[in-house]
Amino acid sequence: MEDCLFCKIISGEIPSTKVYEDADTFAFRDIHPQAPAHILVVPKKHVDSVAALNEENADIAAKCLLTVAKVAKQENLENGYRVVSNCGPDAGQTVPHLHFHILGGKRLKDSMD
Ligand code: AMP
Ligand code: ZN
């Protein structure tokens, strides 16, 4: 999708620190990390957010979550991690391409709001 930041990162037009890639997903380090490990997992196919998932494209979310599990192992987050997907304005979604934050490497705050 034109003018989508994460589509440009996936294509390599905008540089990123890649940590994992397969046929369907891409993972890279967040530019403003909020934890010692802060990685974004995105589908290569553009989907706006969780709100745009449906019966036809649900496999995209499943593939992203499999990549989350693989990347967490690769990053040695065996003590745990948090997976966050901000969806829409109230959640503060700033990039309208579905993405899952992996946050770990420290004891995270109990509050999630
Ligand atoms: P969200 O606020 O949930 O939409 O998350 C978007 C995330 O993308 C934020 O945590 C940003 O720090 C991150 N981000 C924005 N631009 C870049 C970039 N060029 N490379 C890596 N991460 C980025
Ligand atoms: Zn996109």
JSON list of C-alpha atoms and ligand atoms in Angstrom, two decimals:
[
{"chain": "A", "resi": 1, "resn": "MET", "atom": "CA", "xyz": [0.00, 0.00, 0.00]},
{"chain": "A", "resi": 2, "resn": "GLU", "atom": "CA", "xyz": [1.38, 3.38, -1.00]},
{"chain": "A", "resi": 3, "resn": "ASP", "atom": "CA", "xyz": [2.35, 5.80, 1.75]},
{"chain": "A", "resi": 4, "resn": "CYS", "atom": "CA", "xyz": [2.25, 3.19, 4.48]},
{"chain": "A", "resi": 5, "resn": "LEU", "atom": "CA", "xyz": [5.30, 3.38, 6.73]},
{"chain": "A", "resi": 6, "resn": "PHE", "atom": "CA", "xyz": [5.36, -0.32, 7.56]},
{"chain": "A", "resi": 7, "resn": "CYS", "atom": "CA", "xyz": [4.82, -1.39, 3.92]},
{"chain": "A", "resi": 8, "resn": "LYS", "atom": "CA", "xyz": [7.88, 0.73, 3.11]},
{"chain": "A", "resi": 9, "resn": "ILE", "atom": "CA", "xyz": [9.86, -0.92, 5.92]},
{"chain": "A", "resi": 10, "resn": "ILE", "atom": "CA", "xyz": [8.87, -4.38, 4.65]},
{"chain": "A", "resi": 11, "resn": "SER", "atom": "CA", "xyz": [9.95, -3.49, 1.09]},
{"chain": "A", "resi": 12, "resn": "GLY", "atom": "CA", "xyz": [13.24, -2.04, 2.36]},
{"chain": "A", "resi": 13, "resn": "GLU", "atom": "CA", "xyz": [12.45, 1.46, 1.09]},
{"chain": "A", "resi": 14, "resn": "ILE", "atom": "CA", "xyz": [12.77, 2.66, 4.69]},
{"chain": "A", "resi": 15, "resn": "PRO", "atom": "CA", "xyz": [15.54, 1.00, 6.74]},
{"chain": "A", "resi": 16, "resn": "SER", "atom": "CA", "xyz": [14.83, -0.99, 9.88]},
{"chain": "A", "resi": 17, "resn": "THR", "atom": "CA", "xyz": [16.60, -3.36, 12.23]},
{"chain": "A", "resi": 18, "resn": "LYS", "atom": "CA", "xyz": [15.15, -6.66, 11.04]},
{"chain": "A", "resi": 19, "resn": "VAL", "atom": "CA", "xyz": [15.08, -9.52, 13.52]},
{"chain": "A", "resi": 20, "resn": "TYR", "atom": "CA", "xyz": [13.00, -12.07, 11.56]},
{"chain": "A", "resi": 21, "resn": "GLU", "atom": "CA", "xyz": [11.36, -12.52, 8.18]},
{"chain": "A", "resi": 22, "resn": "ASP", "atom": "CA", "xyz": [9.41, -15.27, 6.46]},
{"chain": "A", "resi": 23, "resn": "ALA", "atom": "CA", "xyz": [7.03, -15.48, 3.50]},
{"chain": "A", "resi": 24, "resn": "ASP", "atom": "CA", "xyz": [4.15, -13.81, 5.34]},
{"chain": "A", "resi": 25, "resn": "THR", "atom": "CA", "xyz": [5.57, -11.77, 8.21]},
{"chain": "A", "resi": 26, "resn": "PHE", "atom": "CA", "xyz": [8.34, -9.35, 9.10]},
{"chain": "A", "resi": 27, "resn": "ALA", "atom": "CA", "xyz": [9.73, -8.35, 12.52]},
{"chain": "A", "resi": 28, "resn": "PHE", "atom": "CA", "xyz": [11.93, -5.37, 13.39]},
{"chain": "A", "resi": 29, "resn": "ARG", "atom": "CA", "xyz": [13.04, -3.36, 16.41]},
{"chain": "A", "resi": 30, "resn": "ASP", "atom": "CA", "xyz": [10.81, -0.45, 17.48]},
{"chain": "A", "resi": 31, "resn": "ILE", "atom": "CA", "xyz": [12.59, 2.87, 16.89]},
{"chain": "A", "resi": 32, "resn": "HIS", "atom": "CA", "xyz": [11.45, 4.15, 20.32]},
{"chain": "A", "resi": 33, "resn": "PRO", "atom": "CA", "xyz": [11.80, 1.10, 22.57]},
{"chain": "A", "resi": 34, "resn": "GLN", "atom": "CA", "xyz": [9.64, 1.05, 25.69]},
{"chain": "A", "resi": 35, "resn": "ALA", "atom": "CA", "xyz": [11.34, -2.02, 27.16]},
{"chain": "A", "resi": 36, "resn": "PRO", "atom": "CA", "xyz": [14.78, -3.65, 26.78]},
{"chain": "A", "resi": 37, "resn": "ALA", "atom": "CA", "xyz": [13.23, -5.84, 24.09]},
{"chain": "A", "resi": 38, "resn": "HIS", "atom": "CA", "xyz": [10.64, -4.04, 21.92]},
{"chain": "A", "resi": 39, "resn": "ILE", "atom": "CA", "xyz": [9.94, -5.62, 18.57]},
{"chain": "A", "resi": 40, "resn": "LEU", "atom": "CA", "xyz": [7.14, -5.09, 16.06]},
{"chain": "A", "resi": 41, "resn": "VAL", "atom": "CA", "xyz": [5.69, -8.03, 14.14]},
{"chain": "A", "resi": 42, "resn": "VAL", "atom": "CA", "xyz": [3.75, -7.14, 11.00]},
{"chain": "A", "resi": 43, "resn": "PRO", "atom": "CA", "xyz": [2.08, -9.05, 8.17]},
{"chain": "A", "resi": 44, "resn": "LYS", "atom": "CA", "xyz": [3.59, -8.47, 4.72]},
{"chain": "A", "resi": 45, "resn": "LYS", "atom": "CA", "xyz": [0.08, -8.07, 3.36]},
{"chain": "A", "resi": 46, "resn": "HIS", "atom": "CA", "xyz": [-1.33, -4.69, 4.35]},
{"chain": "A", "resi": 47, "resn": "VAL", "atom": "CA", "xyz": [-4.20, -4.85, 6.85]},
{"chain": "A", "resi": 48, "resn": "ASP", "atom": "CA", "xyz": [-5.13, -1.66, 8.71]},
{"chain": "A", "resi": 49, "resn": "SER", "atom": "CA", "xyz": [-5.56, -3.12, 12.20]},
{"chain": "A", "resi": 50, "resn": "VAL", "atom": "CA", "xyz": [-7.20, -5.89, 14.23]},
{"chain": "A", "resi": 51, "resn": "ALA", "atom": "CA", "xyz": [-10.52, -4.20, 13.37]},
{"chain": "A", "resi": 52, "resn": "ALA", "atom": "CA", "xyz": [-9.99, -5.09, 9.69]},
{"chain": "A", "resi": 53, "resn": "LEU", "atom": "CA", "xyz": [-9.65, -8.83, 10.36]},
{"chain": "A", "resi": 54, "resn": "ASN", "atom": "CA", "xyz": [-12.41, -11.12, 9.11]},
{"chain": "A", "resi": 55, "resn": "GLU", "atom": "CA", "xyz": [-13.08, -14.75, 8.17]},
{"chain": "A", "resi": 56, "resn": "GLU", "atom": "CA", "xyz": [-11.21, -14.30, 4.87]},
{"chain": "A", "resi": 57, "resn": "ASN", "atom": "CA", "xyz": [-7.97, -12.84, 6.25]},
{"chain": "A", "resi": 58, "resn": "ALA", "atom": "CA", "xyz": [-7.84, -14.34, 9.77]},
{"chain": "A", "resi": 59, "resn": "ASP", "atom": "CA", "xyz": [-4.83, -16.47, 8.74]},
{"chain": "A", "resi": 60, "resn": "ILE", "atom": "CA", "xyz": [-2.80, -13.25, 8.67]},
{"chain": "A", "resi": 61, "resn": "ALA", "atom": "CA", "xyz": [-3.29, -12.77, 12.41]},
{"chain": "A", "resi": 62, "resn": "ALA", "atom": "CA", "xyz": [-2.46, -16.42, 13.12]},
{"chain": "A", "resi": 63, "resn": "LYS", "atom": "CA", "xyz": [0.78, -16.13, 11.15]},
{"chain": "A", "resi": 64, "resn": "CYS", "atom": "CA", "xyz": [1.74, -12.97, 13.00]},
{"chain": "A", "resi": 65, "resn": "LEU", "atom": "CA", "xyz": [1.19, -14.64, 16.37]},
{"chain": "A", "resi": 66, "resn": "LEU", "atom": "CA", "xyz": [3.31, -17.63, 15.32]},
{"chain": "A", "resi": 67, "resn": "THR", "atom": "CA", "xyz": [6.04, -15.15, 14.43]},
{"chain": "A", "resi": 68, "resn": "VAL", "atom": "CA", "xyz": [5.61, -13.47, 17.83]},
{"chain": "A", "resi": 69, "resn": "ALA", "atom": "CA", "xyz": [6.30, -16.82, 19.51]},
{"chain": "A", "resi": 70, "resn": "LYS", "atom": "CA", "xyz": [9.33, -17.51, 17.29]},
{"chain": "A", "resi": 71, "resn": "VAL", "atom": "CA", "xyz": [10.83, -14.05, 17.80]},
{"chain": "A", "resi": 72, "resn": "ALA", "atom": "CA", "xyz": [10.30, -14.21, 21.58]},
{"chain": "A", "resi": 73, "resn": "LYS", "atom": "CA", "xyz": [12.28, -17.48, 21.64]},
{"chain": "A", "resi": 74, "resn": "GLN", "atom": "CA", "xyz": [14.96, -15.98, 19.40]},
{"chain": "A", "resi": 75, "resn": "GLU", "atom": "CA", "xyz": [15.24, -13.00, 21.78]},
{"chain": "A", "resi": 76, "resn": "ASN", "atom": "CA", "xyz": [15.48, -15.32, 24.81]},
{"chain": "A", "resi": 77, "resn": "LEU", "atom": "CA", "xyz": [12.36, -13.92, 26.46]},
{"chain": "A", "resi": 78, "resn": "GLU", "atom": "CA", "xyz": [11.80, -17.18, 28.33]},
{"chain": "A", "resi": 79, "resn": "ASN", "atom": "CA", "xyz": [10.85, -15.25, 31.49]},
{"chain": "A", "resi": 80, "resn": "GLY", "atom": "CA", "xyz": [7.81, -13.77, 29.72]},
{"chain": "A", "resi": 81, "resn": "TYR", "atom": "CA", "xyz": [6.74, -10.92, 27.52]},
{"chain": "A", "resi": 82, "resn": "ARG", "atom": "CA", "xyz": [3.68, -8.85, 26.61]},
{"chain": "A", "resi": 83, "resn": "VAL", "atom": "CA", "xyz": [1.99, -8.77, 23.19]},
{"chain": "A", "resi": 84, "resn": "VAL", "atom": "CA", "xyz": [0.10, -5.55, 22.38]},
{"chain": "A", "resi": 85, "resn": "SER", "atom": "CA", "xyz": [-1.82, -4.48, 19.31]},
{"chain": "A", "resi": 86, "resn": "ASN", "atom": "CA", "xyz": [-3.12, -0.93, 19.46]},
{"chain": "A", "resi": 87, "resn": "CYS", "atom": "CA", "xyz": [-6.31, -0.58, 17.43]},
{"chain": "A", "resi": 88, "resn": "GLY", "atom": "CA", "xyz": [-7.73, 2.81, 16.52]},
{"chain": "A", "resi": 89, "resn": "PRO", "atom": "CA", "xyz": [-7.54, 6.28, 18.07]},
{"chain": "A", "resi": 90, "resn": "ASP", "atom": "CA", "xyz": [-8.54, 5.42, 21.65]},
{"chain": "A", "resi": 91, "resn": "ALA", "atom": "CA", "xyz": [-5.67, 2.92, 21.81]},
{"chain": "A", "resi": 92, "resn": "GLY", "atom": "CA", "xyz": [-3.25, 5.43, 20.29]},
{"chain": "A", "resi": 93, "resn": "GLN", "atom": "CA", "xyz": [-2.56, 3.50, 17.08]},
{"chain": "A", "resi": 94, "resn": "THR", "atom": "CA", "xyz": [-0.18, 5.71, 15.10]},
{"chain": "A", "resi": 95, "resn": "VAL", "atom": "CA", "xyz": [0.66, 3.43, 12.15]},
{"chain": "A", "resi": 96, "resn": "PRO", "atom": "CA", "xyz": [-2.39, 2.03, 10.32]},
{"chain": "A", "resi": 97, "resn": "HIS", "atom": "CA", "xyz": [-0.76, -1.30, 9.37]},
{"chain": "A", "resi": 98, "resn": "LEU", "atom": "CA", "xyz": [-1.57, -4.21, 11.69]},
{"chain": "A", "resi": 99, "resn": "HIS", "atom": "CA", "xyz": [1.27, -4.76, 14.11]},
{"chain": "A", "resi": 100, "resn": "PHE", "atom": "CA", "xyz": [1.95, -6.65, 17.31]},
{"chain": "A", "resi": 101, "resn": "HIS", "atom": "CA", "xyz": [4.35, -5.14, 19.84]},
{"chain": "A", "resi": 102, "resn": "ILE", "atom": "CA", "xyz": [6.49, -7.64, 21.73]},
{"chain": "A", "resi": 103, "resn": "LEU", "atom": "CA", "xyz": [7.64, -6.09, 25.02]},
{"chain": "A", "resi": 104, "resn": "GLY", "atom": "CA", "xyz": [10.00, -7.86, 27.37]},
{"chain": "A", "resi": 105, "resn": "GLY", "atom": "CA", "xyz": [13.40, -8.09, 28.98]},
{"chain": "A", "resi": 106, "resn": "LYS", "atom": "CA", "xyz": [12.20, -6.64, 32.31]},
{"chain": "A", "resi": 107, "resn": "ARG", "atom": "CA", "xyz": [9.29, -7.00, 34.75]},
{"chain": "A", "resi": 108, "resn": "LEU", "atom": "CA", "xyz": [6.56, -5.03, 32.99]},
{"chain": "A", "resi": 109, "resn": "LYS", "atom": "CA", "xyz": [4.06, -2.80, 34.81]},
{"chain": "A", "resi": 110, "resn": "ASP", "atom": "CA", "xyz": [0.85, -4.51, 35.91]},
{"chain": "A", "resi": 111, "resn": "SER", "atom": "CA", "xyz": [-1.29, -1.71, 34.47]},
{"chain": "A", "resi": 112, "resn": "MET", "atom": "CA", "xyz": [-2.18, -2.04, 30.82]},
{"chain": "A", "resi": 113, "resn": "ASP", "atom": "CA", "xyz": [-4.07, 1.23, 30.32]},
{"chain": "B", "resi": 1, "resn": "AMP", "atom": "P1", "xyz": [1.40, 2.13, 17.49]},
{"chain": "B", "resi": 1, "resn": "AMP", "atom": "O1", "xyz": [1.51, 3.39, 18.29]},
{"chain": "B", "resi": 1, "resn": "AMP", "atom": "O2", "xyz": [0.83, 0.97, 18.23]},
{"chain": "B", "resi": 1, "resn": "AMP", "atom": "O3", "xyz": [0.71, 2.37, 16.16]},
{"chain": "B", "resi": 1, "resn": "AMP", "atom": "O4", "xyz": [2.89, 1.67, 17.20]},
{"chain": "B", "resi": 1, "resn": "AMP", "atom": "C1", "xyz": [3.67, 2.21, 16.20]},
{"chain": "B", "resi": 1, "resn": "AMP", "atom": "C2", "xyz": [5.09, 1.99, 16.63]},
{"chain": "B", "resi": 1, "resn": "AMP", "atom": "O5", "xyz": [5.92, 2.16, 15.51]},
{"chain": "B", "resi": 1, "resn": "AMP", "atom": "C3", "xyz": [5.60, 2.94, 17.72]},
{"chain": "B", "resi": 1, "resn": "AMP", "atom": "O6", "xyz": [6.00, 2.20, 18.88]},
{"chain": "B", "resi": 1, "resn": "AMP", "atom": "C4", "xyz": [6.79, 3.64, 17.05]},
{"chain": "B", "resi": 1, "resn": "AMP", "atom": "O7", "xyz": [7.86, 3.86, 17.93]},
{"chain": "B", "resi": 1, "resn": "AMP", "atom": "C5", "xyz": [7.15, 2.65, 15.95]},
{"chain": "B", "resi": 1, "resn": "AMP", "atom": "N1", "xyz": [7.83, 3.24, 14.80]},
{"chain": "B", "resi": 1, "resn": "AMP", "atom": "C6", "xyz": [7.49, 4.35, 14.12]},
{"chain": "B", "resi": 1, "resn": "AMP", "atom": "N2", "xyz": [8.33, 4.55, 13.09]},
{"chain": "B", "resi": 1, "resn": "AMP", "atom": "C7", "xyz": [9.23, 3.53, 13.12]},
{"chain": "B", "resi": 1, "resn": "AMP", "atom": "C8", "xyz": [10.36, 3.16, 12.32]},
{"chain": "B", "resi": 1, "resn": "AMP", "atom": "N3", "xyz": [10.74, 3.89, 11.26]},
{"chain": "B", "resi": 1, "resn": "AMP", "atom": "N4", "xyz": [11.05, 2.05, 12.66]},
{"chain": "B", "resi": 1, "resn": "AMP", "atom": "C9", "xyz": [10.69, 1.32, 13.73]},
{"chain": "B", "resi": 1, "resn": "AMP", "atom": "N5", "xyz": [9.61, 1.59, 14.51]},
{"chain": "B", "resi": 1, "resn": "AMP", "atom": "C10", "xyz": [8.90, 2.69, 14.22]},
{"chain": "B", "resi": 2, "resn": "ZN", "atom": "ZN", "xyz": [1.05, -1.15, 5.10]}
]
